[in-house]
Coordinates of N, CA, C and O and ligand atoms in Angstrom, one line a residue:
X1 N -5.4 15.5 4.6 CA -5.5 14.0 4.7 C -4.1 13.5 5.3 O -3.1 13.9 4.8
X2 N -4.1 12.7 6.3 CA -3.0 12.2 6.8 C -2.8 10.7 6.1 O -3.6 9.9 6.2
X3 N -1.7 10.7 5.3 CA -1.3 9.5 4.7 C -0.1 8.9 5.2 O 0.9 9.8 5.2
X4 N 0.0 7.7 5.7 CA 1.3 7.3 6.2 C 2.5 7.5 5.3 O 3.7 7.6 5.6
X5 N 2.2 7.5 4.0 CA 3.3 7.6 2.9 C 3.5 9.1 2.6 O 4.4 9.5 1.8
X6 N 2.7 10.1 3.2 CA 2.8 11.5 2.9 C 3.4 12.3 4.0 O 3.5 13.5 3.8
X7 N 3.5 11.7 5.1 CA 3.9 12.4 6.3 C 5.5 12.5 6.0 O 6.2 11.5 6.1
X8 N 5.9 13.8 5.9 CA 7.3 13.9 5.4 C 8.3 13.9 6.4 O 9.3 14.7 6.5
X9 N 8.2 12.9 7.2 CA 9.1 12.7 8.4 C 9.2 11.1 8.8 O 8.3 10.6 8.8
X10 N 10.4 10.7 8.9 CA 10.6 9.3 9.2 C 10.1 9.1 10.7 O 10.3 9.9 11.5
X11 N 9.4 8.0 10.8 CA 8.8 7.7 12.1 C 9.9 7.5 13.2 O 10.9 7.0 12.9
X12 N 9.7 7.9 14.4 CA 10.6 7.7 15.6 C 10.3 6.2 16.1 O 11.0 5.9 17.1
X13 N 9.2 5.7 15.6 CA 8.9 4.4 16.1 C 10.1 3.4 16.1 O 10.8 3.3 15.1
X14 N 10.3 2.9 17.2 CA 11.6 2.0 17.3 C 11.3 0.7 16.6 O 10.2 0.1 16.7
X15 N 12.3 0.2 15.9 CA 12.1 -1.2 15.4 C 13.4 -1.9 15.4 O 14.5 -1.2 15.6
X16 N 13.3 -3.1 15.3 CA 14.7 -3.9 15.4 C 15.5 -3.5 14.2 O 15.1 -3.0 13.2
X17 N 16.7 -3.8 14.4 CA 17.7 -3.5 13.3 C 17.2 -4.2 12.0 O 16.9 -5.3 12.1
X18 N 17.2 -3.5 10.9 CA 16.8 -4.1 9.6 C 17.9 -4.7 9.0 O 19.0 -4.2 8.7
X19 N 17.7 -6.0 8.6 CA 18.7 -6.8 8.0 C 18.1 -7.5 6.8 O 16.9 -8.2 7.1
X20 N 18.6 -7.6 5.6 CA 17.9 -8.3 4.5 C 17.7 -9.8 4.8 O 18.6 -10.4 5.4
X21 N 16.6 -10.4 4.5 CA 16.4 -11.8 4.6 C 17.3 -12.4 3.4 O 17.6 -11.7 2.4
X22 N 17.6 -13.7 3.7 CA 18.4 -14.4 2.6 C 17.6 -14.3 1.3 O 18.3 -14.2 0.2
X23 N 16.3 -14.5 1.3 CA 15.6 -14.5 0.0 C 15.7 -13.3 -0.7 O 15.8 -13.2 -1.9
X24 N 15.6 -12.2 0.1 CA 15.6 -10.9 -0.4 C 17.0 -10.5 -1.0 O 17.1 -9.7 -1.9
X25 N 18.1 -11.0 -0.4 CA 19.4 -10.7 -0.9 C 19.5 -11.2 -2.4 O 20.0 -10.5 -3.2
X26 N 19.0 -12.4 -2.5 CA 18.9 -13.1 -4.0 C 18.1 -12.1 -4.9 O 18.6 -11.8 -6.0
X27 N 17.0 -11.8 -4.4 CA 16.1 -10.9 -5.3 C 16.7 -9.6 -5.7 O 16.8 -9.1 -6.8
X28 N 17.5 -9.0 -4.7 CA 18.1 -7.7 -4.8 C 19.2 -7.8 -5.8 O 19.4 -7.0 -6.7
X29 N 20.0 -8.9 -5.7 CA 21.1 -9.2 -6.6 C 20.5 -9.2 -8.0 O 21.1 -8.7 -8.9
X30 N 19.6 -9.9 -8.2 CA 18.9 -10.1 -9.6 C 18.5 -8.7 -10.1 O 18.7 -8.5 -11.3
X31 N 17.9 -8.0 -9.3 CA 17.5 -6.6 -9.8 C 18.6 -5.7 -10.2 O 18.6 -5.0 -11.3
X32 N 19.6 -5.6 -9.3 CA 20.8 -4.8 -9.5 C 21.4 -5.3 -10.9 O 22.0 -4.4 -11.6
X33 N 21.5 -6.6 -11.0 CA 22.2 -7.1 -12.3 C 21.4 -6.6 -13.6 O 21.9 -6.8 -14.7
X34 N 20.2 -6.1 -13.5 CA 19.5 -5.6 -14.6 C 20.0 -4.2 -15.1 O 19.7 -3.7 -16.2
X35 N 21.0 -3.6 -14.2 CA 21.5 -2.3 -14.6 C 22.9 -2.4 -15.0 O 23.6 -3.3 -14.5
X36 N 23.5 -1.5 -15.8 CA 24.9 -1.5 -16.1 C 25.8 -1.4 -14.8 O 25.2 -0.8 -13.9
X37 N 26.9 -1.9 -14.8 CA 27.8 -1.9 -13.7 C 28.1 -0.5 -13.2 O 28.1 0.5 -14.0
X38 N 27.9 -0.2 -11.9 CA 28.2 1.0 -11.4 C 26.8 2.0 -11.4 O 26.8 3.1 -10.9
X39 N 25.8 1.4 -12.0 CA 24.5 2.1 -12.0 C 23.4 1.6 -11.1 O 22.3 1.7 -11.2
X40 N 23.9 0.9 -10.0 CA 23.0 0.2 -9.1 C 22.0 1.1 -8.5 O 20.9 0.7 -8.1
X41 N 22.3 2.4 -8.3 CA 21.4 3.4 -7.8 C 20.1 3.4 -8.4 O 19.0 3.8 -7.9
X42 N 20.1 3.1 -9.8 CA 18.9 3.1 -10.5 C 17.9 2.1 -10.0 O 16.6 2.2 -10.3
X43 N 18.3 1.1 -9.2 CA 17.4 0.2 -8.6 C 16.7 0.6 -7.3 O 16.1 -0.2 -6.7
X44 N 16.8 1.9 -7.0 CA 16.4 2.3 -5.6 C 14.8 2.0 -5.4 O 14.5 1.7 -4.4
X45 N 14.0 2.2 -6.5 CA 12.6 2.1 -6.2 C 12.2 0.6 -6.0 O 11.6 0.3 -4.9
X46 N 12.6 -0.4 -6.8 CA 12.4 -1.8 -6.4 C 12.9 -2.3 -5.1 O 12.4 -3.0 -4.5
X47 N 14.1 -1.6 -4.8 CA 14.8 -2.1 -3.6 C 14.0 -1.6 -2.4 O 13.9 -2.3 -1.4
X48 N 13.5 -0.4 -2.5 CA 12.7 0.2 -1.4 C 11.4 -0.6 -1.2 O 11.0 -0.8 -0.1
X49 N 10.9 -1.0 -2.4 CA 9.7 -1.7 -2.3 C 10.0 -3.1 -1.5 O 9.2 -3.5 -0.7
X50 N 11.0 -3.7 -1.8 CA 11.4 -4.9 -1.1 C 11.6 -4.7 0.4 O 11.0 -5.5 1.2
X51 N 12.2 -3.6 0.7 CA 12.4 -3.4 2.1 C 11.1 -3.2 2.8 O 10.9 -3.5 3.9
X52 N 10.2 -2.4 2.1 CA 8.9 -2.1 2.8 C 8.1 -3.4 3.0 O 7.5 -3.6 4.0
X53 N 8.2 -4.3 2.0 CA 7.4 -5.6 2.2 C 8.1 -6.4 3.3 O 7.4 -7.1 4.1
X54 N 9.4 -6.4 3.4 CA 10.1 -7.3 4.4 C 9.7 -6.6 5.9 O 9.7 -7.4 6.8
X55 N 9.5 -5.3 5.9 CA 9.2 -4.6 7.2 C 7.8 -4.4 7.5 O 7.5 -3.4 8.0
X56 N 7.0 -5.3 7.1 CA 5.5 -5.3 7.4 C 4.8 -4.1 6.8 O 4.1 -3.4 7.6
X57 N 5.2 -3.6 5.7 CA 4.5 -2.6 5.0 C 4.9 -1.1 5.2 O 4.2 -0.2 4.8
X58 N 6.1 -0.9 5.8 CA 6.4 0.5 6.0 C 8.0 0.5 6.1 O 8.7 -0.5 6.3
X59 N 8.5 1.8 5.8 CA 10.0 1.9 5.8 C 10.4 2.6 7.0 O 10.1 3.7 7.4
X60 N 11.2 1.9 7.9 CA 11.7 2.5 9.1 C 13.0 3.1 8.7 O 13.5 3.0 7.6
X61 N 13.6 3.9 9.6 CA 14.9 4.6 9.3 C 15.9 3.5 9.1 O 16.8 3.7 8.2
X62 N 15.9 2.4 9.8 CA 16.9 1.4 9.7 C 16.8 0.7 8.3 O 17.8 0.4 7.7
X63 N 15.5 0.7 7.9 CA 15.4 0.0 6.5 C 15.9 0.9 5.4 O 16.5 0.4 4.4
X64 N 15.7 2.2 5.5 CA 16.2 3.1 4.6 C 17.7 3.1 4.5 O 18.4 3.2 3.5
X65 N 18.3 3.1 5.7 CA 19.7 3.1 5.8 C 20.3 1.8 5.2 O 21.3 1.9 4.6
X66 N 19.6 0.7 5.3 CA 20.1 -0.5 4.8 C 20.0 -0.5 3.2 O 20.9 -0.9 2.5
X67 N 18.9 0.2 2.7 CA 18.8 0.3 1.3 C 20.0 1.2 0.7 O 20.6 0.9 -0.3
X68 N 20.3 2.2 1.5 CA 21.4 3.2 1.1 C 22.8 2.4 1.1 O 23.5 2.5 0.1
X69 N 22.9 1.7 2.1 CA 24.2 0.8 2.2 C 24.3 -0.2 1.0 O 25.3 -0.3 0.3
X70 N 23.1 -0.8 0.7 CA 23.1 -1.8 -0.4 C 23.4 -1.2 -1.8 O 24.1 -1.8 -2.5
X71 N 23.0 0.0 -1.9 CA 23.1 0.7 -3.3 C 24.3 1.6 -3.3 O 24.4 2.4 -4.2
X72 N 25.1 1.7 -2.2 CA 26.1 2.7 -2.1 C 25.6 4.1 -2.4 O 26.3 4.9 -3.2
X73 N 24.6 4.5 -1.7 CA 24.0 5.7 -1.9 C 24.1 6.5 -0.6 O 24.1 5.9 0.5
X74 N 24.0 7.9 -0.6 CA 23.9 8.5 0.7 C 22.4 8.4 1.1 O 21.5 8.3 0.4
X75 N 22.3 8.4 2.6 CA 21.1 8.1 3.1 C 20.0 9.1 2.7 O 18.9 8.9 2.4
X76 N 20.5 10.3 2.6 CA 19.6 11.6 2.2 C 19.0 11.3 0.8 O 17.8 11.6 0.5
X77 N 19.8 10.7 -0.2 CA 19.2 10.5 -1.5 C 18.1 9.4 -1.5 O 17.2 9.5 -2.1
X78 N 18.3 8.4 -0.6 CA 17.3 7.4 -0.5 C 16.0 8.0 0.2 O 14.9 7.7 -0.2
X79 N 16.3 8.7 1.2 CA 15.2 9.5 1.9 C 14.4 10.3 0.9 O 13.2 10.4 1.0
X80 N 15.1 11.0 0.0 CA 14.4 11.9 -1.0 C 13.4 11.0 -1.8 O 12.3 11.5 -2.0
X81 N 13.8 9.8 -2.1 CA 13.0 9.0 -2.9 C 11.7 8.5 -2.1 O 10.6 8.6 -2.5
X82 N 12.1 8.0 -0.9 CA 11.2 7.4 0.0 C 10.0 8.4 0.4 O 8.9 8.1 0.5
X83 N 10.4 9.7 0.6 CA 9.5 10.7 1.1 C 8.7 11.2 -0.2 O 7.7 11.9 0.1
X84 N 9.1 11.0 -1.4 CA 8.5 11.6 -2.6 C 7.2 10.8 -2.9 O 6.2 11.3 -3.3
X85 N 7.4 9.5 -2.9 CA 6.3 8.6 -3.4 C 5.4 8.2 -2.3 O 5.8 7.7 -1.3
X86 N 4.0 8.4 -2.6 CA 3.1 8.1 -1.5 C 2.9 6.6 -1.3 O 2.3 6.1 -0.5
X87 N 3.4 5.8 -2.3 CA 3.4 4.3 -2.1 C 4.3 3.8 -1.0 O 4.2 2.7 -0.6
X88 N 5.2 4.7 -0.5 CA 6.0 4.3 0.6 C 5.5 4.8 1.8 O 5.3 6.0 2.0
X89 N 5.3 4.0 2.8 CA 4.8 4.3 4.1 C 6.0 4.6 5.1 O 6.8 3.7 5.2
X90 N 6.0 5.8 5.7 CA 7.0 6.1 6.7 C 6.7 5.9 8.1 O 7.3 6.3 9.0
X91 N 5.5 5.3 8.3 CA 5.0 5.0 9.6 C 4.4 3.5 9.5 O 4.0 3.2 8.5
X92 N 4.4 2.8 10.7 CA 3.9 1.5 10.7 C 2.3 1.5 10.2 O 1.7 2.5 10.5
X93 N 2.1 0.5 9.6 CA 0.7 0.3 9.0 C 0.0 -1.0 9.6 O 0.8 -1.9 9.9
X94 N -1.3 -1.0 9.5 CA -2.0 -2.3 9.9 C -1.8 -3.5 8.9 O -1.3 -3.2 7.8
X95 N -2.3 -4.6 9.3 CA -2.2 -5.7 8.5 C -2.9 -5.6 7.1 O -2.4 -6.0 6.1
X96 N -4.0 -4.8 7.1 CA -4.7 -4.6 5.8 C -4.7 -3.1 5.6 O -5.2 -2.3 6.3
X97 N -3.9 -2.7 4.5 CA -3.7 -1.3 4.2 C -4.7 -0.9 3.2 O -4.7 -1.3 2.0
X98 N -5.7 -0.2 3.6 CA -7.0 0.1 2.8 C -6.7 1.5 2.1 O -6.6 2.4 2.8
X99 N -6.8 1.5 0.7 CA -6.6 2.7 0.0 C -8.0 3.0 -0.8 O -8.2 2.2 -1.8
X100 N -8.7 3.9 -0.4 CA -10.0 4.1 -1.1 C -9.8 5.1 -2.1 O -9.3 6.3 -1.8
X101 N -10.1 4.9 -3.4 CA -10.0 5.8 -4.4 C -11.1 6.9 -4.3 O -12.2 6.5 -4.2
X102 N -10.7 8.1 -4.3 CA -11.6 9.2 -4.2 C -11.7 10.1 -5.4 O -12.3 11.2 -5.4
X103 N -11.1 9.7 -6.5 CA -11.1 10.6 -7.7 C -12.4 10.5 -8.4 O -13.3 9.6 -8.2
X104 N -12.7 11.4 -9.3 CA -14.1 11.7 -9.8 C -14.9 10.5 -10.1 O -16.0 10.3 -9.7
X105 N -14.4 9.6 -11.0 CA -15.3 8.4 -11.3 C -15.7 7.6 -10.1 O -16.8 7.2 -10.0
X106 N -14.8 7.3 -9.2 CA -15.1 6.6 -8.0 C -16.0 7.4 -7.2 O -17.0 6.8 -6.5
X107 N -15.7 8.6 -7.0 CA -16.5 9.5 -6.2 C -18.0 9.6 -6.7 O -18.9 9.4 -5.9
X108 N -18.1 9.7 -8.0 CA -19.4 9.8 -8.6 C -20.2 8.5 -8.4 O -21.5 8.4 -8.2
X109 N -19.5 7.4 -8.3 CA -20.1 6.1 -8.0 C -20.2 5.7 -6.6 O -20.6 4.6 -6.3
X110 N -19.9 6.6 -5.7 CA -20.2 6.4 -4.3 C -19.0 6.1 -3.3 O -19.2 5.5 -2.3
X111 N -17.8 6.6 -3.7 CA -16.7 6.3 -2.8 C -16.8 6.9 -1.4 O -16.4 6.4 -0.4
X112 N -17.6 8.0 -1.3 CA -17.9 8.5 0.0 C -18.7 7.5 1.0 O -18.4 7.5 2.1
X113 N -19.5 6.9 0.3 CA -20.2 5.9 1.1 C -19.3 4.7 1.6 O -19.5 4.1 2.7
X114 N -18.4 4.4 0.7 CA -17.4 3.3 1.1 C -16.5 3.8 2.2 O -16.3 3.0 3.1
X115 N -16.2 5.1 2.2 CA -15.3 5.6 3.3 C -16.1 5.5 4.6 O -15.5 5.1 5.6
X116 N -17.4 5.8 4.5 CA -18.2 5.7 5.9 C -18.3 4.2 6.3 O -18.2 4.0 7.5
X117 N -18.4 3.3 5.4 CA -18.4 1.9 5.7 C -17.1 1.5 6.5 O -17.0 0.9 7.4
X118 N -16.0 2.0 5.8 CA -14.6 1.6 6.3 C -14.4 2.2 7.7 O -13.9 1.5 8.5
X119 N -14.9 3.4 7.8 CA -14.6 4.0 9.2 C -15.5 3.2 10.3 O -15.0 3.0 11.3
X120 N -16.7 2.8 9.9 CA -17.5 2.1 10.8 C -16.9 0.8 11.2 O -16.8 0.4 12.4
X121 N -16.5 0.0 10.2 CA -16.0 -1.3 10.4 C -14.7 -1.3 11.1 O -14.4 -2.2 12.0
X122 N -13.7 -0.5 10.6 CA -12.4 -0.5 11.2 C -12.2 0.3 12.5 O -11.3 0.1 13.2
X123 N -13.2 1.3 12.6 CA -13.0 2.1 13.8 C -11.9 3.3 13.6 O -11.6 4.0 14.5
X124 N -11.5 3.3 12.4 CA -10.3 4.3 12.0 C -10.9 5.5 11.4 O -11.9 5.5 10.5
X125 N -10.3 6.6 11.6 CA -10.5 7.8 10.8 C -9.4 7.9 9.8 O -8.5 6.9 9.8
X126 N -9.5 8.7 8.7 CA -8.5 8.7 7.6 C -7.1 8.9 8.2 O -6.9 9.7 9.1
X127 N -6.1 8.0 7.7 CA -4.7 8.1 8.2 C -4.5 7.4 9.5 O -3.4 7.4 10.0
X128 N -5.5 6.8 10.1 CA -5.3 6.1 11.3 C -5.2 4.6 11.1 O -5.7 4.0 10.1
X129 N -4.6 4.0 12.2 CA -4.5 2.5 12.2 C -5.4 2.0 13.3 O -5.4 2.6 14.4
X130 N -6.1 1.0 13.2 CA -7.0 0.4 14.2 C -6.3 -0.1 15.4 O -5.1 -0.5 15.3
X131 N -7.0 -0.1 16.5 CA -6.3 -0.6 17.7 C -5.8 -2.0 17.7 O -4.8 -2.3 18.3
X132 N -6.6 -2.8 17.0 CA -6.1 -4.2 16.9 C -5.1 -4.5 15.8 O -4.6 -5.5 15.5
X133 N -4.7 -3.2 15.2 CA -3.6 -3.3 14.1 C -4.0 -4.1 12.9 O -3.1 -4.5 12.1
X134 N -5.4 -4.3 12.7 CA -5.7 -5.1 11.5 C -5.9 -4.1 10.3 O -5.9 -4.6 9.2
X135 N -6.1 -2.8 10.5 CA -6.4 -1.9 9.5 C -5.7 -0.6 9.5 O -5.5 -0.1 10.6
X136 N -5.3 -0.1 8.4 CA -5.0 1.4 8.3 C -5.8 1.9 7.1 O -6.0 1.2 6.1
X137 N -6.3 3.1 7.3 CA -7.3 3.6 6.4 C -6.8 4.9 5.7 O -6.5 5.8 6.4
X138 N -6.7 4.9 4.4 CA -6.3 6.1 3.7 C -7.1 6.4 2.4 O -7.8 5.5 2.0
X139 N -7.2 7.6 2.0 CA -7.7 7.8 0.6 C -6.6 8.1 -0.3 O -5.6 8.7 0.0
X140 N -6.9 7.7 -1.6 CA -5.8 8.0 -2.6 C -6.5 8.5 -3.9 O -7.7 8.5 -4.0
X141 N -5.6 8.9 -4.8 CA -6.2 9.4 -6.1 C -6.2 8.2 -7.1 O -5.8 7.1 -6.7
X142 N -6.8 8.4 -8.3 CA -7.0 7.3 -9.2 C -6.1 6.2 -9.2 O -4.9 6.3 -9.3
X143 N -6.7 5.0 -9.0 CA -5.8 3.8 -9.0 C -5.9 3.0 -10.4 O -5.5 1.9 -10.5
X144 N -6.4 3.6 -11.4 CA -6.4 3.1 -12.8 C -7.5 2.1 -13.0 O -7.3 1.3 -14.0
X145 N -8.5 1.9 -12.2 CA -9.5 0.9 -12.5 C -10.9 1.7 -12.6 O -11.9 1.1 -12.1
X146 N -10.9 2.8 -13.1 CA -12.1 3.7 -13.2 C -13.3 3.0 -13.8 O -14.5 3.3 -13.4
X147 N -13.1 2.1 -14.8 CA -14.2 1.4 -15.5 C -15.0 0.6 -14.5 O -16.2 0.3 -14.7
X148 N -14.4 0.1 -13.4 CA -15.0 -0.7 -12.4 C -15.2 0.1 -11.1 O -15.1 -0.6 -10.0
X149 N -15.4 1.3 -11.3 CA -15.7 2.2 -10.1 C -16.9 1.9 -9.4 O -18.0 1.4 -10.1
X150 N -17.1 2.1 -8.0 CA -16.0 2.5 -7.2 C -15.1 1.3 -6.8 O -15.6 0.2 -6.7
X151 N -13.8 1.6 -6.5 CA -12.9 0.5 -6.2 C -12.0 0.9 -5.1 O -11.9 2.1 -4.8
X152 N -11.5 -0.1 -4.5 CA -10.7 0.1 -3.3 C -9.5 -0.9 -3.5 O -9.6 -2.0 -4.0
X153 N -8.3 -0.4 -3.0 CA -7.0 -1.2 -2.9 C -6.8 -1.6 -1.5 O -6.7 -0.8 -0.7
X154 N -6.7 -3.0 -1.3 CA -6.3 -3.4 0.0 C -5.0 -4.3 -0.1 O -5.0 -5.3 -0.7
X155 N -3.9 -3.8 0.5 CA -2.6 -4.4 0.2 C -2.3 -4.5 -1.2 O -2.5 -3.5 -2.0
X156 N -2.1 -5.7 -1.8 CA -1.9 -5.7 -3.2 C -3.1 -6.0 -4.2 O -3.0 -6.2 -5.3
X157 N -4.3 -6.1 -3.5 CA -5.5 -6.6 -4.3 C -6.4 -5.4 -4.5 O -6.6 -4.5 -3.8
X158 N -7.1 -5.5 -5.8 CA -8.1 -4.5 -6.0 C -9.5 -5.2 -5.8 O -9.7 -6.4 -6.1
X159 N -10.4 -4.3 -5.3 CA -11.8 -4.8 -5.1 C -12.7 -3.8 -5.9 O -12.5 -2.5 -5.6
X160 N -13.5 -4.3 -6.8 CA -14.1 -3.4 -7.7 C -15.6 -3.6 -7.8 O -16.1 -4.6 -7.3
X161 N -16.2 -2.6 -8.4 CA -17.7 -2.7 -8.6 C -18.4 -2.8 -7.2 O -19.3 -3.7 -7.0
X162 N -17.8 -2.0 -6.3 CA -18.2 -2.1 -4.8 C -19.5 -1.4 -4.6 O -19.8 -0.5 -5.3
X163 N -20.3 -1.8 -3.6 CA -21.3 -1.0 -3.0 C -21.2 -1.2 -1.5 O -20.3 -1.9 -1.0
X164 N -22.1 -0.5 -0.7 CA -21.8 -0.6 0.7 C -21.9 -1.9 1.3 O -21.1 -2.3 2.2
X165 N -22.8 -2.8 0.8 CA -23.0 -4.1 1.3 C -21.8 -4.9 1.0 O -21.2 -5.6 1.8
X166 N -21.3 -4.9 -0.2 CA -20.2 -5.8 -0.6 C -18.9 -5.4 0.1 O -18.1 -6.2 0.7
X167 N -18.7 -4.1 0.3 CA -17.5 -3.6 0.9 C -17.6 -3.9 2.5 O -16.6 -4.3 3.0
X168 N -18.8 -3.8 3.0 CA -18.9 -4.2 4.4 C -18.6 -5.6 4.7 O -17.8 -5.9 5.5
X169 N -19.0 -6.5 3.8 CA -18.7 -7.9 3.9 C -17.3 -8.1 3.8 O -16.7 -8.9 4.5
X170 N -16.6 -7.5 2.8 CA -15.2 -7.7 2.6 C -14.4 -7.4 3.9 O -13.6 -8.1 4.4
X171 N -14.7 -6.1 4.3 CA -13.9 -5.7 5.5 C -14.2 -6.6 6.8 O -13.3 -7.0 7.5
X172 N -15.4 -7.1 6.9 CA -15.7 -7.9 8.1 C -15.1 -9.3 7.9 O -14.5 -9.7 9.0
X173 N -15.0 -9.7 6.7 CA -14.3 -11.1 6.5 C -12.9 -10.9 6.8 O -12.2 -11.8 7.4
X174 N -12.3 -9.7 6.3 CA -10.9 -9.6 6.6 C -10.6 -9.5 8.1 O -9.6 -9.9 8.6
X175 N -11.4 -8.7 8.8 CA -11.3 -8.6 10.2 C -11.4 -10.0 11.0 O -10.6 -10.2 11.9
X176 N -12.2 -10.9 10.4 CA -12.4 -12.2 11.0 C -11.3 -13.3 10.5 O -11.5 -14.5 10.7
X177 N -10.5 -12.8 9.6 CA -9.5 -13.7 8.9 C -10.1 -14.7 8.0 O -9.6 -15.7 7.8
X178 N -11.3 -14.3 7.3 CA -11.9 -15.1 6.5 C -11.6 -14.8 5.0 O -11.1 -13.7 4.7
X179 N -12.0 -15.8 4.1 CA -11.5 -15.6 2.7 C -12.5 -14.4 2.1 O -13.6 -14.2 2.5
X180 N -11.9 -13.7 1.1 CA -12.6 -12.5 0.5 C -12.6 -12.8 -1.0 O -11.6 -13.4 -1.5
X181 N -13.6 -12.3 -1.7 CA -13.6 -12.4 -3.2 C -12.8 -11.1 -3.7 O -13.1 -10.0 -3.4
X182 N -11.8 -11.4 -4.6 CA -11.0 -10.3 -5.2 C -11.7 -9.8 -6.3 O -12.5 -10.4 -7.0
X183 N -11.2 -8.6 -6.9 CA -11.6 -8.1 -8.2 C -13.1 -7.6 -8.2 O -13.6 -7.2 -7.1
X184 N -13.8 -7.8 -9.3 CA -15.1 -7.3 -9.4 C -16.0 -8.1 -8.4 O -16.1 -9.3 -8.4
X185 N -16.9 -7.3 -7.7 CA -17.8 -8.0 -6.9 C -19.1 -8.3 -7.5 O -19.9 -8.9 -7.0
X186 N -19.3 -8.0 -8.8 CA -20.4 -8.4 -9.6 C -20.2 -9.4 -10.6 O -21.0 -9.5 -11.5
X187 N -18.9 -9.8 -10.5 CA -18.5 -11.0 -11.5 C -18.1 -10.5 -13.0 O -18.1 -11.3 -13.8
X188 N -17.8 -9.2 -13.1 CA -17.4 -8.8 -14.4 C -16.0 -9.4 -14.7 O -15.1 -9.4 -13.8
X189 N -15.7 -9.7 -16.0 CA -14.4 -10.1 -16.4 C -13.6 -8.8 -16.8 O -14.2 -8.1 -17.6
X190 N -12.6 -8.5 -16.1 CA -11.9 -7.3 -16.5 C -12.8 -6.1 -16.5 O -13.5 -5.9 -15.4
X191 N -12.9 -5.3 -17.6 CA -13.8 -4.1 -17.5 C -14.8 -4.3 -18.6 O -15.1 -3.3 -19.3
X192 N -15.3 -5.5 -18.9 CA -16.4 -5.7 -19.8 C -17.6 -5.1 -19.5 O -17.8 -4.6 -18.3
X193 N -18.5 -4.7 -20.4 CA -19.8 -3.9 -20.0 C -20.6 -4.6 -19.0 O -20.6 -5.9 -19.0
X194 N -21.2 -3.8 -18.2 CA -22.1 -4.5 -17.1 C -23.3 -5.1 -17.8 O -23.8 -4.6 -18.9
X195 N -23.7 -6.2 -17.2 CA -24.9 -6.9 -17.8 C -26.1 -6.0 -17.5 O -26.3 -5.5 -16.5
X196 N -27.1 -6.0 -18.6 CA -28.4 -5.4 -18.3 C -29.2 -6.2 -17.3 O -29.1 -7.3 -17.2
X197 N -30.0 -5.5 -16.4 CA -30.8 -6.2 -15.4 C -32.0 -6.7 -16.1 O -32.4 -6.1 -17.1
Ligands
FES201 S1 -11.2 7.1 -10.3 FE1 -11.1 5.4 -9.1 S2 -9.8 4.1 -10.2 FE2 -9.9 5.8 -11.4

């Protein structure tokens, strides 16, 4: 499986020089202040996350170097962290980063069918970004919402209790820039028992 966060090499994709936004400088200062003086390196995960969010969902070489400068770390140490966690993308991703859970509970409830729907609507194979840059499609392991399987994460949102129809509608609405329903698609609160038909 090609996952933008699992390709163990930083993209050669050229991007503008990465510079923290003013808003993020304040956020970073607050995070670093949570750690004892001189231990700012411990903040590397949240700071990488901020860098990824500022950089449209992926970590460029410039962004990683800026994180290293900010935390007084060697670049290789920051690279080691960024290449270890699959949540960090080392290549550009589309506007909607689709992560389909493929672990057993979701698989038993039809995640394969959801993958087929996603391929059809986005035109992407696994690990690819669509030509219109609206979607990147990957499979991931359990996202911790097994009670509401099958589920998919798109950017920061979970979509649960999916079937082919509801997932197809969600993707089409995202494609057209329309509103989508988050969470359970059958109206469950959290992971309460499903209502009997
Ligand atoms: S198996 Fe899909 S969320 Fe756990």
